[in-house]
């Protein structure tokens, strides 16, 4: 589970560092893959055409709570970031001096 959380943080950092990008979406969705319930991770950055789909192999219902905690701990103290956390949605805004802000939305669908 920690690997997927760290991978998510890495994607947030990479997406928000790209000056061409003003938004991205990371979706976690419970799916049945290969006859097993698992959590899928879908990443969309439409401005660059970047799309990735992962089977996380996670079946833990507490994953999103742990992800919210890690994101809050990582970004809430940084002056260039604003974090808004609601039930099944996290919005991370990175204000950048040289370009427009980048807003990354992370959602969880049961």
GROMACS .gro file of C-alpha atoms in nm:
model
  110
    1UNK     CA    1   0.000   0.000   0.000
    2UNK     CA    2   0.284   0.241   0.082
    3UNK     CA    3   0.427   0.191  -0.267
    4UNK     CA    4   0.101   0.308  -0.426
    5UNK     CA    5   0.078   0.604  -0.189
    6UNK     CA    6   0.436   0.703  -0.272
    7UNK     CA    7   0.369   0.654  -0.644
    8UNK     CA    8   0.065   0.883  -0.616
    9UNK     CA    9   0.274   1.151  -0.443
   10UNK     CA   10   0.538   1.116  -0.714
   11UNK     CA   11   0.277   1.166  -0.988
   12UNK     CA   12   0.137   1.472  -0.808
   13UNK     CA   13   0.487   1.621  -0.793
   14UNK     CA   14   0.563   1.543  -1.158
   15UNK     CA   15   0.230   1.668  -1.292
   16UNK     CA   16   0.237   1.990  -1.089
   17UNK     CA   17   0.600   2.057  -1.192
   18UNK     CA   18   0.518   2.057  -1.565
   19UNK     CA   19   0.468   2.423  -1.660
   20UNK     CA   20   0.244   2.327  -1.954
   21UNK     CA   21  -0.010   2.157  -1.727
   22UNK     CA   22  -0.283   2.336  -1.533
   23UNK     CA   23  -0.476   2.029  -1.422
   24UNK     CA   24  -0.471   1.657  -1.371
   25UNK     CA   25  -0.696   1.383  -1.239
   26UNK     CA   26  -0.605   1.074  -1.041
   27UNK     CA   27  -0.898   0.838  -0.984
   28UNK     CA   28  -0.910   0.538  -0.754
   29UNK     CA   29  -1.197   0.303  -0.835
   30UNK     CA   30  -1.296  -0.029  -0.682
   31UNK     CA   31  -1.314  -0.277  -0.968
   32UNK     CA   32  -1.321  -0.646  -1.033
   33UNK     CA   33  -1.003  -0.737  -1.222
   34UNK     CA   34  -0.917  -1.098  -1.299
   35UNK     CA   35  -1.210  -1.207  -1.079
   36UNK     CA   36  -1.070  -1.023  -0.776
   37UNK     CA   37  -1.195  -0.705  -0.613
   38UNK     CA   38  -0.914  -0.453  -0.626
   39UNK     CA   39  -0.847  -0.082  -0.644
   40UNK     CA   40  -0.765   0.059  -0.987
   41UNK     CA   41  -0.567   0.381  -1.029
   42UNK     CA   42  -0.634   0.593  -1.338
   43UNK     CA   43  -0.425   0.902  -1.414
   44UNK     CA   44  -0.530   1.165  -1.670
   45UNK     CA   45  -0.334   1.472  -1.782
   46UNK     CA   46  -0.532   1.583  -2.085
   47UNK     CA   47  -0.305   1.876  -2.184
   48UNK     CA   48  -0.016   1.640  -2.253
   49UNK     CA   49  -0.221   1.334  -2.351
   50UNK     CA   50  -0.080   1.138  -2.057
   51UNK     CA   51  -0.308   0.854  -1.946
   52UNK     CA   52  -0.211   0.558  -1.727
   53UNK     CA   53  -0.413   0.276  -1.572
   54UNK     CA   54  -0.287   0.059  -1.288
   55UNK     CA   55  -0.415  -0.237  -1.094
   56UNK     CA   56  -0.289  -0.152  -0.746
   57UNK     CA   57  -0.366  -0.498  -0.605
   58UNK     CA   58  -0.497  -0.318  -0.296
   59UNK     CA   59  -0.812  -0.448  -0.129
   60UNK     CA   60  -0.781  -0.241   0.189
   61UNK     CA   61  -1.076  -0.007   0.249
   62UNK     CA   62  -0.856   0.226   0.453
   63UNK     CA   63  -0.628   0.308   0.160
   64UNK     CA   64  -0.787   0.642   0.074
   65UNK     CA   65  -0.784   0.757   0.436
   66UNK     CA   66  -0.412   0.680   0.453
   67UNK     CA   67  -0.356   0.858   0.122
   68UNK     CA   68  -0.540   1.170   0.246
   69UNK     CA   69  -0.326   1.173   0.560
   70UNK     CA   70  -0.001   1.139   0.363
   71UNK     CA   71  -0.097   1.410   0.112
   72UNK     CA   72  -0.197   1.644   0.393
   73UNK     CA   73   0.130   1.578   0.578
   74UNK     CA   74   0.339   1.626   0.262
   75UNK     CA   75   0.183   1.943   0.123
   76UNK     CA   76  -0.006   2.134   0.392
   77UNK     CA   77   0.306   2.309   0.527
   78UNK     CA   78   0.442   2.409   0.186
   79UNK     CA   79   0.365   2.770   0.096
   80UNK     CA   80   0.307   2.704  -0.277
   81UNK     CA   81   0.040   2.440  -0.214
   82UNK     CA   82  -0.321   2.455  -0.105
   83UNK     CA   83  -0.495   2.132  -0.005
   84UNK     CA   84  -0.872   2.085   0.017
   85UNK     CA   85  -0.985   1.747   0.145
   86UNK     CA   86  -1.348   1.639   0.135
   87UNK     CA   87  -1.497   1.291   0.181
   88UNK     CA   88  -1.383   1.113  -0.136
   89UNK     CA   89  -1.198   1.399  -0.303
   90UNK     CA   90  -0.865   1.574  -0.257
   91UNK     CA   91  -0.782   1.892  -0.446
   92UNK     CA   92  -0.417   1.995  -0.457
   93UNK     CA   93  -0.338   2.338  -0.599
   94UNK     CA   94   0.022   2.430  -0.668
   95UNK     CA   95   0.079   2.799  -0.727
   96UNK     CA   96   0.371   2.857  -0.960
   97UNK     CA   97   0.538   3.193  -1.019
   98UNK     CA   98   0.623   3.142  -1.384
   99UNK     CA   99   0.297   2.983  -1.502
  100UNK     CA  100  -0.067   2.937  -1.409
  101UNK     CA  101  -0.152   2.728  -1.102
  102UNK     CA  102  -0.186   2.352  -1.143
  103UNK     CA  103  -0.485   2.181  -0.982
  104UNK     CA  104  -0.473   1.806  -0.934
  105UNK     CA  105  -0.787   1.628  -0.823
  106UNK     CA  106  -0.764   1.289  -0.656
  107UNK     CA  107  -1.091   1.099  -0.620
  108UNK     CA  108  -1.206   0.771  -0.473
  109UNK     CA  109  -1.511   0.587  -0.606
  110UNK     CA  110  -1.638   0.294  -0.407
   0.00000   0.00000   0.00000
